[in-house]
CSV table of C-alpha atoms in Angstrom, one decimal:
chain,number,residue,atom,x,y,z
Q,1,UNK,CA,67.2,80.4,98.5
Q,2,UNK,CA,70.3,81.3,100.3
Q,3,UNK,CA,69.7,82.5,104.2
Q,4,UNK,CA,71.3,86.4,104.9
Q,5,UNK,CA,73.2,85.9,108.5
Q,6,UNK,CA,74.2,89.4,109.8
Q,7,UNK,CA,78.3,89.5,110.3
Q,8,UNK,CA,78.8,93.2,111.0
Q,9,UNK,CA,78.0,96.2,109.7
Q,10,UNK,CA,79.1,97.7,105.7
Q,11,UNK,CA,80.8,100.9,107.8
Q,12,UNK,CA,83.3,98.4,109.9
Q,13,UNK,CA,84.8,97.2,106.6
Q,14,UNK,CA,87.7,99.6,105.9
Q,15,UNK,CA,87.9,100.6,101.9
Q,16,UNK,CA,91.3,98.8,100.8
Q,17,UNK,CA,90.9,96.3,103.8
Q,18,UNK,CA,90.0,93.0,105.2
Q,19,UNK,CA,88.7,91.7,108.1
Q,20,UNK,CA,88.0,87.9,109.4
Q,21,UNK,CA,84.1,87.6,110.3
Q,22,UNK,CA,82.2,84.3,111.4
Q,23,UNK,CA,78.9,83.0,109.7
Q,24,UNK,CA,77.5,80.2,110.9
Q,25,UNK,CA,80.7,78.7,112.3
Q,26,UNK,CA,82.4,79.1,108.8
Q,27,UNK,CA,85.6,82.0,108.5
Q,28,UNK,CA,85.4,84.4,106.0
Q,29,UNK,CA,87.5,87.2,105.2
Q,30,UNK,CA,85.3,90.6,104.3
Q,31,UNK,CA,86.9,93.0,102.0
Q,32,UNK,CA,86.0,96.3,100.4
Q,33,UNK,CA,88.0,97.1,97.0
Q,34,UNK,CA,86.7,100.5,95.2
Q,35,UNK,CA,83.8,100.7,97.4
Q,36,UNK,CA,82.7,97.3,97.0
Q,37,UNK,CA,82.0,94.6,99.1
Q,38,UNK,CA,83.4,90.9,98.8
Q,39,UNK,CA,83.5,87.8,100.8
Q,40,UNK,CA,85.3,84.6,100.4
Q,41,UNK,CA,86.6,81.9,102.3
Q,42,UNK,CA,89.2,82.9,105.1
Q,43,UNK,CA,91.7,80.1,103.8
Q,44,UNK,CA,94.3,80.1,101.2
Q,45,UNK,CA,94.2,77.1,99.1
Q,46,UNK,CA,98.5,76.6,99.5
Q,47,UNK,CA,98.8,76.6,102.7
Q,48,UNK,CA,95.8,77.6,104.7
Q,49,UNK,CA,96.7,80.5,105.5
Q,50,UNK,CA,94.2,83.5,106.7
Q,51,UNK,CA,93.7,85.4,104.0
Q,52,UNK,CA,91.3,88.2,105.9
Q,53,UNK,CA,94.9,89.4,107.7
Q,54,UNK,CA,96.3,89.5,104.2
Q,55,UNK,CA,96.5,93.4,102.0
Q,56,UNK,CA,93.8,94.1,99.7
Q,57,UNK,CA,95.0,95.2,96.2
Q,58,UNK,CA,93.0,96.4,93.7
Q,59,UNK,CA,90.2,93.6,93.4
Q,60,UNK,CA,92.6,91.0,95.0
Q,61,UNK,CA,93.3,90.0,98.4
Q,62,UNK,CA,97.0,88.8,99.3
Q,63,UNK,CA,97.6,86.1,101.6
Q,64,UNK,CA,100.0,87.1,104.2
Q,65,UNK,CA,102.2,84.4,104.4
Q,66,UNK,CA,103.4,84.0,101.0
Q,67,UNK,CA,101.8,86.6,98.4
Q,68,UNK,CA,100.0,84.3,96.2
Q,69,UNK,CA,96.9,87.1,95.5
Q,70,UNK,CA,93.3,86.0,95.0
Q,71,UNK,CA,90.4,87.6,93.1
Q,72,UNK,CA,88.0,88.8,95.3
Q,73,UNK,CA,85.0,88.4,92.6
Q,74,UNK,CA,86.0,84.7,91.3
Q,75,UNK,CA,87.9,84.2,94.5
């Protein structure tokens, strides 16, 4: 069974935001689209790029650097 490692509390994650949190050493950008909470990978599969400084739109999250958009539920 997967291991629960505290980041930050559900109130610090902005609706329509995302932040950059650390779990055991690993990046991941939070984000909360309609009221829900996602996380994924902090890393955009072009260029790397951080995709917890990027918009969230609807149930995606944009990277910053060039606007290719990810789904926050399939990532």
């Amino acid at each position: 069974m997967a291991e629960w490692v505290k980041v930050g509390r559900v109130a610090d994650v902005q609706d329509g935001r995302a932040m950059v949190v650390l779990a055991k050493g690993q990046r991941l950008a939070l984000a909360r689209a309609d009221g829900k909470l996602y996380a994924v990978q902090d890393l955009c599969t072009h260029d790397n790029g951080p995709l917890g400084e990027g918009a969230v739109i609807e149930e995606t999250v944009e990277c910053p650097r060039h606007g290719a958009r990810f789904d926050l539920k399939t990532g």
